């Protein structure tokens, strides 16, 4: 018994000595830090670092919507905080912030893809975050025009490299899917008619008489009718395609007849099980051919298990891995614009599952733009 007591005493003394040693080491480290010459402390005078701002993938922020003609860049990330044309759960006005937050793990110096071997941020292509377009929450018509004007301002700039594109290309962070209509209207002025690759659970070509327009002309413009409107306005070609479609229809015949009239074919979500990843990629590429492309990704193309934070979740969607593999497989297409929309972070979990997935989708869209230059008309 006496030996046990002696052992415990010596053990306590040993722990005490270790703690004293750690305390002395901490004090010495503190003294070292306190005595560090100020010349070795990093300064904050680098205008290319967005100090204090949350930007996509920590890239530089530029006030792209200002009147400073000297601002030059090749690809602009632009937020569209808008969600007042939804038919389901609202909240996508906070999507741009959620996507930027989900990208916080991405840094230029450590963004080499294991799959492609590429780092889009080290490609001599200047990519910047332009922040959000100021959009009113009280009038949809005005808000969408504000977004179109924001795109027009960027489209009027000269890029850093004209070998990549005659104007900066834009990746839009939504916002509900109606924001794609503003992007297409602005893109048409620079590029003419575009083929659309539309990743979504829903067709979004509903006739406004079926969805929204039966209430008012104002309500006719919404996130389920914008592709119908884009067709009616002559913005898109008849060689467009949906991917990941699985949502119910309002009418089993009329909806799909109007969809074909608007220039779309479609790949369903379950087609992936029949044809595989490569089959889906080949179908998308063969449909759009050599046309100039706008890629729109509604995050609800993913199954709610991978993207719960969206306005109209539909079970049976693709996994994040499947979508990213398909996107990377589209390399070589002439992508002139793109977006990721319908991220509504209020419905996400603590791990920000949807925001993280959407941020990686943006990363893949950047890869497509960086890899394939697009010549002007």
Short mmCIF file of N, CA and C in Angstrom, two decimals, residues 79-86 89-99 132 173-179 223 298-299 309-311 340-347:
data_model
loop_
_atom_site.label_atom_id
_atom_site.label_comp_id
_atom_site.label_asym_id
_atom_site.label_seq_id
_atom_site.Cartn_x
_atom_site.Cartn_y
_atom_site.Cartn_z
N UNK A 79 -23.25 37.55 -58.60
CA UNK A 79 -24.37 37.09 -57.80
C UNK A 79 -25.69 37.73 -58.22
N UNK A 80 -26.77 36.94 -58.13
CA UNK A 80 -28.12 37.42 -58.46
C UNK A 80 -29.05 37.09 -57.30
N UNK A 81 -29.12 37.95 -56.28
CA UNK A 81 -29.92 37.67 -55.08
C UNK A 81 -31.41 37.93 -55.30
N UNK A 82 -32.09 36.96 -55.89
CA UNK A 82 -33.49 37.14 -56.32
C UNK A 82 -34.25 35.83 -56.11
N UNK A 83 -35.45 35.90 -55.53
CA UNK A 83 -36.23 34.67 -55.36
C UNK A 83 -37.74 34.92 -55.32
N UNK A 84 -38.18 36.05 -55.86
CA UNK A 84 -39.61 36.37 -55.78
C UNK A 84 -40.39 35.94 -57.01
N UNK A 85 -39.83 34.99 -57.78
CA UNK A 85 -40.58 34.39 -58.89
C UNK A 85 -40.62 32.87 -58.73
N UNK A 86 -40.54 32.41 -57.48
CA UNK A 86 -40.59 30.98 -57.21
C UNK A 86 -42.03 30.51 -57.04
N UNK A 89 -40.62 26.79 -52.31
CA UNK A 89 -40.01 27.41 -51.14
C UNK A 89 -39.13 28.59 -51.54
N UNK A 90 -39.28 29.74 -50.92
CA UNK A 90 -38.40 30.88 -51.21
C UNK A 90 -37.08 30.75 -50.46
N UNK A 91 -36.18 31.70 -50.69
CA UNK A 91 -34.91 31.73 -49.96
C UNK A 91 -33.68 31.74 -50.84
N UNK A 92 -33.87 31.59 -52.17
CA UNK A 92 -32.70 31.54 -53.05
C UNK A 92 -32.01 32.88 -53.21
N UNK A 93 -32.62 33.97 -52.71
CA UNK A 93 -31.92 35.25 -52.74
C UNK A 93 -30.62 35.18 -51.95
N UNK A 94 -30.55 34.23 -51.01
CA UNK A 94 -29.34 34.06 -50.21
C UNK A 94 -28.39 33.03 -50.83
N UNK A 95 -28.74 32.53 -52.01
CA UNK A 95 -27.91 31.53 -52.66
C UNK A 95 -26.50 31.98 -53.00
N UNK A 96 -26.32 33.20 -53.55
CA UNK A 96 -24.94 33.62 -53.87
C UNK A 96 -24.01 33.56 -52.67
N UNK A 97 -24.50 34.01 -51.52
CA UNK A 97 -23.67 33.96 -50.32
C UNK A 97 -23.37 32.53 -49.88
N UNK A 98 -24.36 31.64 -50.02
CA UNK A 98 -24.17 30.25 -49.63
C UNK A 98 -23.16 29.55 -50.52
N UNK A 99 -23.19 29.86 -51.82
CA UNK A 99 -22.23 29.25 -52.75
C UNK A 99 -20.82 29.76 -52.46
N UNK A 132 -22.54 41.02 -55.92
CA UNK A 132 -23.92 40.83 -56.33
C UNK A 132 -24.45 42.05 -57.07
N UNK A 173 -24.44 33.37 -60.11
CA UNK A 173 -24.82 32.63 -58.90
C UNK A 173 -26.23 33.05 -58.50
N UNK A 174 -27.18 32.09 -58.60
CA UNK A 174 -28.57 32.44 -58.24
C UNK A 174 -28.85 32.20 -56.78
N UNK A 175 -29.96 32.76 -56.39
CA UNK A 175 -31.07 33.28 -57.14
C UNK A 175 -31.94 32.16 -57.71
N UNK A 176 -33.26 32.48 -57.85
CA UNK A 176 -34.12 31.50 -58.46
C UNK A 176 -33.88 31.45 -59.96
N UNK A 177 -34.46 30.44 -60.60
CA UNK A 177 -34.07 30.15 -61.99
C UNK A 177 -34.53 31.21 -62.98
N UNK A 178 -35.42 32.09 -62.57
CA UNK A 178 -35.84 33.16 -63.46
C UNK A 178 -34.66 34.04 -63.85
N UNK A 179 -33.63 34.09 -63.02
CA UNK A 179 -32.47 34.93 -63.31
C UNK A 179 -31.76 34.52 -64.60
N UNK A 223 -39.92 31.07 -62.46
CA UNK A 223 -38.83 30.10 -62.63
C UNK A 223 -39.25 28.80 -63.31
N UNK A 298 -29.65 24.05 -62.35
CA UNK A 298 -30.51 24.14 -61.18
C UNK A 298 -30.02 23.08 -60.21
N UNK A 299 -29.71 23.47 -59.00
CA UNK A 299 -29.11 22.53 -58.06
C UNK A 299 -30.07 21.39 -57.73
N UNK A 309 -31.17 21.86 -49.93
CA UNK A 309 -31.50 23.29 -49.81
C UNK A 309 -31.87 23.89 -51.15
N UNK A 310 -33.09 23.61 -51.58
CA UNK A 310 -33.56 24.14 -52.86
C UNK A 310 -35.06 24.32 -52.79
N UNK A 311 -35.58 25.10 -53.73
CA UNK A 311 -36.98 25.50 -53.65
C UNK A 311 -37.97 24.39 -53.95
N UNK A 340 -25.43 28.72 -61.75
CA UNK A 340 -25.86 27.72 -60.77
C UNK A 340 -26.92 28.42 -59.93
N UNK A 341 -28.12 27.86 -59.91
CA UNK A 341 -29.26 28.57 -59.32
C UNK A 341 -30.05 27.69 -58.35
N UNK A 342 -31.01 28.33 -57.70
CA UNK A 342 -31.98 27.67 -56.81
C UNK A 342 -31.36 27.11 -55.54
N UNK A 343 -30.23 27.67 -55.11
CA UNK A 343 -29.66 27.31 -53.80
C UNK A 343 -30.35 28.17 -52.74
N UNK A 344 -31.09 27.52 -51.85
CA UNK A 344 -31.85 28.22 -50.80
C UNK A 344 -31.34 27.74 -49.45
N UNK A 345 -30.32 28.40 -48.91
CA UNK A 345 -29.56 27.84 -47.77
C UNK A 345 -30.34 27.65 -46.48
N UNK A 346 -31.52 28.27 -46.37
CA UNK A 346 -32.30 28.09 -45.14
C UNK A 346 -32.70 26.63 -44.93
N UNK A 347 -32.71 25.84 -45.99
CA UNK A 347 -33.12 24.45 -45.91
C UNK A 347 -31.94 23.49 -45.87
#
